[in-house]
Amino acid sequence: MNEQAIQKAKEQFGRIIEEQLARIERLKKAEDWVDYSQIKPVIVGILGGDGIGPYIAKESKRALEFILKDEIAGGKVKIKDIEGLTIENRAAKMKPIPDDVLEEIKTCHVTLKGPTTTPRKGDPWPNIESANVAMRKVLDLFANVRPVKVPNLGIDWIFFRENTEDMYMLGSNGIEVTDDMAVDFKVITNQGSERIIRAAFEYARKNKRKRVTIVTKANVIKTTDGKFLKVGQQIAKEYPGIECDDWYIDIMTAKLLDPKRRTDFQVAVLPNLYGDILTDEAAELQGGVGTAGSANIGKRYSMFEAIHGSAPRMVTEGRAQYADPCSMIRAAAMLVRHIGYPEKAEKLEMALEICGQFEKKLVITGRSSGATGEDYTNYLMETVKDAKLRDRWISYQKTAVAA
Ligand code: IPM
Ligand code: MG
């Protein structure tokens, strides 16, 4: 009996290795970065998702249309809705992204995506792969960029989470060897590590950040994390003006809570799973996962999303209109910057900061005790409209530094 199980597991392992080696060959032929300034119109797809997704997507789309009003009117940017990335449709088609939805996504240059329910073992839904993870893989969105900024605490971090490898790559392809034993796989490649680490250093160089921190558990997970760290240390040599240090994920998790040390961190680069966990912790310091945005960047396509889940309970309890759209609006701001309008992105980000961290004229609690997503988005847009937006933002920054 065990003989047969072992044989079957070996064969599955063999197929996995072949597929991964083929993927490396594709990575070696990597294409150039798309140049949005050469494209007219840049097509932005809006994917509502499920749970609270359609509610916060509606507000985010409003914010996006507001900030890009002139570009849309001038035919430089076109926004379109893409239906069907719902858990019901994905379950009916038994696909993480139904084929027709994927075709639609590929007609867009970038997408703004609401959260999508990820079924797990024991859920009423079939055990299909996460739509996020599938989209990151099929569109090769290798850089998951997650900024976290808390001026009052002196925190200004940006995380570069590898998005296509590590425990996630084969997260739905583990082997149930016997009833008693299951095996999952962690895959790290030179090519996959190099491109994310380079993206982190390039960001640091362009944005005058002085330090890049590589986060692994290379003391224990020696082969794969060891590879990530080694690639990182080699690339660091190409950037002599930028200090590079490395931390283990456990102590890094602790140090993000240490007021004396955490303000030293600037840019962090890390494998997929550690990045998933650490960015939730970081976002919590900013006011919760509802406040953080996330960019999934590839050379050809990019997708921007909220970092939190679809909160189906808020919908069943009739509270969806109180869901916080800020995470997705922050993602919209990242999208605006990515397609070439940094000043407009900055306006939206300043408004998010003023409203969410300083002024707090409206507060979202997720319940009727707080503002609705719609009212909050109106508050943000009013703030963006203010001719003195920047002065207002600067004066708040000063009070934060003084505090
Ligand atoms: C995230 C989310 C996803 C992930 C889930 C929904 C699959 O937690 O974007 O961080 O684990 O990557
Ligand atoms: Mg996560």
Coordinates of C-alpha atoms and ligand atoms in Angstrom, one line a residue:
M1 CA 0.0 0.0 0.0
N2 CA 2.7 2.5 1.0
E3 CA 4.8 1.4 -2.0
Q4 CA 2.0 2.6 -4.3
A5 CA 1.5 5.8 -2.4
I6 CA 5.2 6.6 -2.5
Q7 CA 5.3 5.9 -6.3
K8 CA 2.3 8.2 -6.9
A9 CA 3.8 11.0 -4.8
K10 CA 7.1 10.6 -6.7
E11 CA 5.4 10.9 -10.0
Q12 CA 3.5 14.0 -8.9
F13 CA 6.7 15.5 -7.5
G14 CA 8.4 14.8 -10.9
R15 CA 5.6 16.6 -12.8
I16 CA 5.9 19.6 -10.4
I17 CA 9.6 19.9 -11.0
E18 CA 9.2 19.7 -14.7
E19 CA 6.6 22.5 -14.7
Q20 CA 8.8 24.7 -12.5
L21 CA 11.8 24.2 -14.7
A22 CA 9.7 25.2 -17.7
R23 CA 8.6 28.3 -15.8
I24 CA 12.2 29.3 -15.2
E25 CA 12.8 29.1 -19.0
R26 CA 9.9 31.5 -19.5
L27 CA 11.2 33.8 -16.8
K28 CA 14.6 33.9 -18.6
K29 CA 12.9 35.3 -21.7
A30 CA 11.3 38.0 -19.7
E31 CA 9.8 40.9 -21.8
D32 CA 10.4 44.6 -21.3
W33 CA 8.3 46.8 -19.1
V34 CA 5.2 48.3 -20.9
D35 CA 5.4 52.0 -21.5
Y36 CA 2.1 53.6 -20.7
S37 CA 3.0 56.9 -22.2
Q38 CA 2.9 55.2 -25.6
I39 CA -0.6 53.8 -25.1
K40 CA -3.9 55.7 -25.7
P41 CA -6.2 55.0 -24.1
V42 CA -4.8 53.1 -21.1
I43 CA -7.6 50.7 -20.3
V44 CA -8.5 50.3 -16.6
G45 CA -10.7 47.4 -15.7
I46 CA -12.8 47.4 -12.5
L47 CA -13.4 44.0 -10.9
G48 CA -15.9 44.2 -8.1
G49 CA -15.2 40.8 -6.5
D50 CA -17.6 39.5 -3.9
G51 CA -18.7 40.1 -0.3
I52 CA -18.1 43.8 0.4
G53 CA -16.1 44.0 -2.8
P54 CA -18.8 45.5 -5.1
Y55 CA -19.6 48.1 -2.4
I56 CA -16.0 49.4 -2.0
A57 CA -15.3 49.0 -5.7
K58 CA -18.2 51.3 -6.5
E59 CA -16.7 54.0 -4.2
S60 CA -13.1 53.4 -5.5
K61 CA -14.3 53.7 -9.1
R62 CA -16.0 57.0 -8.2
A63 CA -12.7 58.3 -6.7
L64 CA -10.8 57.1 -9.7
E65 CA -13.1 58.8 -12.2
F66 CA -13.0 61.9 -10.1
I67 CA -9.2 62.1 -10.0
L68 CA -8.7 61.2 -13.7
K69 CA -11.6 63.3 -14.9
D70 CA -9.5 65.2 -17.5
E71 CA -7.7 62.1 -18.8
I72 CA -10.9 60.2 -19.2
A73 CA -12.5 63.2 -21.0
G74 CA -9.4 63.6 -23.2
G75 CA -9.5 59.9 -24.2
K76 CA -6.2 59.1 -22.5
V77 CA -7.7 56.7 -20.0
K78 CA -10.7 54.5 -20.4
I79 CA -12.4 52.8 -17.4
K80 CA -14.5 49.7 -17.9
D81 CA -16.3 47.3 -15.6
I82 CA -15.6 43.6 -15.7
E83 CA -18.3 41.3 -14.4
G84 CA -18.1 37.7 -13.2
L85 CA -15.2 37.5 -10.8
T86 CA -17.6 36.4 -8.0
I87 CA -17.4 33.4 -5.8
E88 CA -20.7 32.1 -7.2
N89 CA -19.5 32.3 -10.8
R90 CA -16.1 30.9 -10.0
A91 CA -17.6 28.0 -8.1
A92 CA -20.1 27.4 -11.0
K93 CA -17.2 27.3 -13.5
M94 CA -14.9 25.5 -11.1
K95 CA -12.2 28.0 -12.0
P96 CA -10.3 30.6 -9.9
I97 CA -10.8 33.0 -12.8
P98 CA -13.5 31.9 -15.4
D99 CA -12.1 31.9 -19.0
D100 CA -14.2 34.7 -20.3
V101 CA -13.4 36.9 -17.3
L102 CA -9.7 36.3 -17.8
E103 CA -10.0 37.3 -21.5
E104 CA -11.7 40.5 -20.4
I105 CA -8.9 41.2 -17.9
K106 CA -6.3 40.7 -20.6
T107 CA -8.0 43.4 -22.7
C108 CA -7.1 45.9 -20.0
H109 CA -3.7 47.3 -19.2
V110 CA -4.3 47.5 -15.5
T111 CA -7.1 46.4 -13.2
L112 CA -8.5 47.6 -9.9
K113 CA -9.9 44.7 -8.0
G114 CA -12.2 44.3 -5.0
P115 CA -11.6 41.4 -2.6
T116 CA -12.6 37.9 -3.7
T117 CA -13.6 35.1 -1.3
T118 CA -10.9 32.5 -1.1
P119 CA -12.4 29.1 -0.3
R120 CA -10.6 26.8 2.1
K121 CA -11.1 23.3 3.2
G122 CA -14.4 22.9 5.0
D123 CA -16.1 25.9 3.3
P124 CA -19.4 25.4 1.5
W125 CA -17.6 26.4 -1.7
P126 CA -15.6 24.0 -3.7
N127 CA -11.9 24.1 -3.0
I128 CA -10.8 26.3 -6.0
E129 CA -7.6 28.3 -5.9
S130 CA -7.7 31.9 -4.7
A131 CA -8.5 34.4 -7.5
N132 CA -5.8 36.7 -6.3
V133 CA -3.2 34.0 -6.3
A134 CA -4.3 32.7 -9.7
M135 CA -4.3 36.2 -11.2
R136 CA -0.8 36.9 -9.9
K137 CA 0.4 33.7 -11.4
V138 CA -1.3 33.8 -14.9
L139 CA -0.5 37.5 -15.4
D140 CA 3.0 37.1 -13.8
L141 CA 2.4 40.0 -11.4
F142 CA 5.6 39.3 -9.5
A143 CA 5.9 42.4 -7.3
N144 CA 3.4 42.9 -4.5
V145 CA 4.2 46.4 -3.4
R146 CA 2.6 47.5 -0.1
P147 CA 3.4 50.9 1.5
V148 CA 2.5 51.6 5.1
K149 CA 2.8 55.1 6.5
V150 CA 2.0 56.4 10.0
P151 CA 3.4 59.9 10.3
N152 CA 2.5 60.1 14.0
L153 CA 4.7 57.2 14.7
G154 CA 7.5 58.1 12.3
I155 CA 6.7 55.0 10.2
D156 CA 7.3 55.2 6.4
W157 CA 7.7 51.7 5.1
I158 CA 7.3 50.0 1.8
F159 CA 7.2 46.2 1.4
F160 CA 8.2 44.4 -1.7
R161 CA 6.6 41.0 -1.4
E162 CA 7.5 38.4 -4.0
N163 CA 4.2 37.4 -5.4
T164 CA 4.6 34.3 -7.6
E165 CA 6.8 31.8 -5.8
D166 CA 7.5 30.4 -2.3
M167 CA 4.8 28.4 -0.5
Y168 CA 2.1 30.0 -2.7
M169 CA 3.4 28.7 -6.1
L170 CA 2.1 25.2 -5.4
G171 CA -0.3 26.0 -2.6
S172 CA -3.1 24.2 -4.4
N173 CA -0.8 21.4 -5.7
G174 CA 0.4 19.7 -2.5
I175 CA 0.6 16.0 -2.2
E176 CA -1.6 13.9 0.1
V177 CA 0.8 11.1 0.2
T178 CA -1.2 8.9 2.6
D179 CA -4.2 9.6 4.9
D180 CA -1.7 10.5 7.5
M181 CA 0.8 12.6 5.6
A182 CA 0.5 15.7 3.4
V183 CA 3.4 17.6 1.7
D184 CA 3.4 21.1 0.4
F185 CA 6.2 22.8 -1.6
K186 CA 8.2 25.9 -1.2
V187 CA 9.7 27.0 -4.5
I188 CA 12.3 29.8 -4.8
T189 CA 14.2 30.5 -8.0
N190 CA 17.2 32.8 -8.8
Q191 CA 15.1 34.5 -11.5
G192 CA 12.1 35.0 -9.3
S193 CA 14.2 36.3 -6.4
E194 CA 16.3 38.5 -8.6
R195 CA 13.5 40.5 -10.2
I196 CA 11.7 41.3 -6.9
I197 CA 14.9 42.2 -5.1
R198 CA 16.0 44.4 -8.0
A199 CA 12.6 46.1 -7.9
A200 CA 13.1 46.9 -4.2
F201 CA 16.6 48.3 -4.8
E202 CA 15.5 50.3 -7.8
Y203 CA 12.6 51.8 -5.8
A204 CA 15.1 52.7 -3.0
R205 CA 17.4 54.3 -5.6
K206 CA 14.7 56.3 -7.3
N207 CA 13.1 57.4 -4.1
K208 CA 16.3 58.2 -2.2
R209 CA 15.8 55.6 0.5
K210 CA 19.0 54.6 2.2
R211 CA 18.3 51.1 3.3
V212 CA 16.8 47.8 2.0
T213 CA 16.1 45.0 4.5
I214 CA 15.9 41.4 3.3
V215 CA 13.6 39.3 5.4
T216 CA 13.9 35.5 5.4
K217 CA 14.2 32.5 7.8
A218 CA 17.5 31.5 6.2
N219 CA 18.9 30.1 9.4
V220 CA 16.3 27.3 9.3
I221 CA 14.9 27.2 5.8
K222 CA 18.3 27.0 4.5
T223 CA 17.8 25.9 0.8
T224 CA 15.1 28.2 -0.4
D225 CA 15.3 31.2 1.9
G226 CA 19.0 30.7 1.8
K227 CA 18.8 31.2 -2.0
F228 CA 16.7 34.3 -1.6
L229 CA 19.1 35.9 0.8
K230 CA 22.1 35.0 -1.3
V231 CA 20.6 36.5 -4.4
G232 CA 19.7 39.6 -2.3
Q233 CA 23.2 40.0 -1.0
Q234 CA 24.7 39.8 -4.5
I235 CA 22.3 42.4 -5.9
A236 CA 23.0 44.7 -3.0
K237 CA 26.6 44.9 -4.2
E238 CA 25.3 46.7 -7.3
Y239 CA 23.9 49.5 -5.1
P240 CA 26.8 50.7 -3.0
G241 CA 24.9 53.9 -1.9
I242 CA 22.2 51.8 -0.3
E243 CA 22.7 49.9 3.0
C244 CA 21.4 46.4 2.9
D245 CA 20.7 44.3 6.0
D246 CA 19.0 41.0 6.6
W247 CA 16.5 40.0 9.3
Y248 CA 14.8 36.8 10.2
I249 CA 11.0 37.0 9.9
D250 CA 10.3 36.2 13.6
I251 CA 12.4 39.0 15.0
M252 CA 11.4 41.4 12.2
T253 CA 7.8 40.7 13.2
A254 CA 8.7 41.7 16.8
K255 CA 10.7 44.8 15.8
L256 CA 7.8 46.3 13.8
L257 CA 6.3 46.8 17.2
D258 CA 9.4 48.3 18.8
P259 CA 9.0 52.1 18.8
K260 CA 12.8 52.6 19.1
R261 CA 13.8 50.3 16.2
R262 CA 10.9 50.3 13.7
T263 CA 11.5 53.8 12.4
D264 CA 14.8 52.6 11.0
F265 CA 13.1 50.3 8.4
Q266 CA 12.5 51.8 5.0
V267 CA 12.2 49.3 2.2
A268 CA 11.8 45.6 2.9
V269 CA 11.9 42.7 0.4
L270 CA 10.7 39.3 1.3
P271 CA 9.3 36.0 0.0
N272 CA 5.6 35.5 -0.5
L273 CA 4.3 34.0 2.7
Y274 CA 6.4 36.2 5.1
G275 CA 5.3 39.2 3.0
D276 CA 1.7 38.2 3.3
I277 CA 1.9 38.0 7.1
L278 CA 4.2 41.0 7.8
T279 CA 2.2 43.4 5.7
D280 CA -1.0 42.6 7.6
E281 CA 0.8 43.4 10.8
A282 CA 2.3 46.6 9.3
A283 CA -1.1 47.7 8.0
E284 CA -2.6 47.2 11.5
L285 CA -0.3 49.9 12.8
Q286 CA -1.6 52.3 10.1
G287 CA -5.2 51.7 11.2
G288 CA -6.1 48.3 10.0
V289 CA -5.9 46.2 6.8
G290 CA -8.9 48.3 5.6
T291 CA -6.5 51.3 5.2
A292 CA -3.7 49.7 3.2
G293 CA -3.4 49.4 -0.6
S294 CA -1.6 46.9 -2.6
A295 CA -0.1 46.9 -6.1
N296 CA 0.6 43.6 -8.0
I297 CA 3.0 44.7 -10.7
G298 CA 4.2 42.7 -13.7
K299 CA 6.1 43.8 -16.7
R300 CA 3.0 43.7 -18.9
Y301 CA -0.1 43.7 -16.7
S302 CA -0.7 45.1 -13.2
M303 CA -3.5 44.7 -10.8
F304 CA -4.3 46.9 -7.8
E305 CA -6.3 45.7 -4.8
A306 CA -7.3 46.1 -1.2
I307 CA -5.1 43.9 1.0
H308 CA -8.0 42.6 3.1
G309 CA -10.6 39.8 2.4
S310 CA -14.2 40.0 1.3
A311 CA -15.8 40.1 4.8
P312 CA -18.9 38.1 3.8
R313 CA -20.2 38.5 7.3
M314 CA -20.6 42.2 6.8
V315 CA -22.9 41.5 3.9
T316 CA -25.0 38.8 5.7
E317 CA -25.3 41.2 8.7
G318 CA -26.5 44.0 6.4
R319 CA -23.5 46.2 7.1
A320 CA -21.8 46.2 3.7
Q321 CA -22.5 49.9 3.1
Y322 CA -20.3 50.6 6.2
A323 CA -17.3 48.8 4.8
D324 CA -14.1 50.9 4.6
P325 CA -13.2 51.7 0.9
C326 CA -9.9 53.3 1.8
S327 CA -7.8 50.3 1.2
M328 CA -9.1 50.0 -2.4
I329 CA -9.0 53.8 -2.9
R330 CA -5.3 53.7 -1.8
A331 CA -4.8 51.0 -4.4
A332 CA -6.5 53.2 -6.9
A333 CA -4.0 55.9 -6.1
M334 CA -1.1 53.5 -6.7
L335 CA -2.7 52.6 -10.0
V336 CA -2.9 56.3 -11.0
R337 CA 0.8 56.7 -10.2
H338 CA 1.7 53.5 -12.1
I339 CA 0.0 54.6 -15.3
G340 CA 1.9 57.9 -15.2
Y341 CA 0.0 60.5 -13.1
P342 CA 2.1 60.8 -9.9
E343 CA 0.8 64.3 -8.9
K344 CA -2.8 63.1 -9.1
A345 CA -2.0 60.0 -7.1
E346 CA -0.3 62.2 -4.5
K347 CA -3.4 64.3 -4.1
L348 CA -5.5 61.3 -3.4
E349 CA -2.9 60.0 -0.9
M350 CA -2.7 63.3 0.9
A351 CA -6.5 63.4 1.2
L352 CA -6.5 59.8 2.5
E353 CA -3.9 60.7 5.1
I354 CA -5.5 64.0 6.2
C355 CA -9.0 62.4 6.5
G356 CA -7.9 59.1 8.0
Q357 CA -5.0 60.0 10.3
F358 CA -5.4 63.7 11.3
E359 CA -8.7 65.4 10.7
K360 CA -11.0 62.4 11.2
K361 CA -14.2 64.4 10.5
L362 CA -15.8 61.1 9.6
V363 CA -14.7 57.8 10.9
I364 CA -15.5 54.3 9.6
T365 CA -16.2 51.6 12.1
G366 CA -17.7 49.0 9.9
R367 CA -21.1 49.5 11.6
S368 CA -23.9 52.1 11.7
S369 CA -21.9 53.9 14.5
G370 CA -19.6 55.1 11.7
A371 CA -19.8 56.7 8.3
T372 CA -20.9 54.8 5.2
G373 CA -18.3 54.2 2.5
E374 CA -20.2 56.5 0.2
D375 CA -20.1 59.5 2.7
Y376 CA -16.5 58.8 3.4
T377 CA -15.6 58.9 -0.3
N378 CA -17.4 62.2 -0.6
Y379 CA -15.4 63.5 2.3
L380 CA -12.2 62.4 0.5
M381 CA -13.2 64.0 -2.7
E382 CA -14.1 67.3 -1.0
T383 CA -10.6 67.2 0.6
V384 CA -8.9 66.6 -2.8
K385 CA -10.8 69.6 -4.3
D386 CA -9.4 72.0 -1.7
A387 CA -7.0 74.3 -3.4
K388 CA -5.0 74.4 -0.1
L389 CA -4.7 70.6 0.0
R390 CA -0.9 70.5 0.1
D391 CA -0.6 73.3 2.7
R392 CA -3.1 71.5 4.9
W393 CA -1.2 68.2 4.5
I394 CA 2.2 69.9 5.3
S395 CA 0.9 71.5 8.4
Y396 CA -0.4 68.2 9.7
Q397 CA 3.0 66.6 8.9
K398 CA 4.6 69.2 11.1
T399 CA 2.3 68.5 14.0
A400 CA 3.1 64.8 13.6
V401 CA 6.8 65.4 13.7
A402 CA 6.5 67.6 16.7
A403 CA 4.3 65.1 18.6
Ligands
IPM1 C1 -3.3 39.1 0.4 C2 -4.4 38.1 0.8 C3 -4.3 36.9 -0.2 C4 -2.9 36.3 0.0 C5 -5.3 35.8 0.0 C6 -6.7 36.4 -0.1 C7 -5.2 34.6 -0.9 O1 -4.2 37.7 2.1 O2 -3.4 39.6 -0.7 O3 -2.4 39.3 1.2 O4 -2.6 35.5 0.8 O5 -2.0 36.7 -0.8
MG2 MG -2.7 38.7 3.1

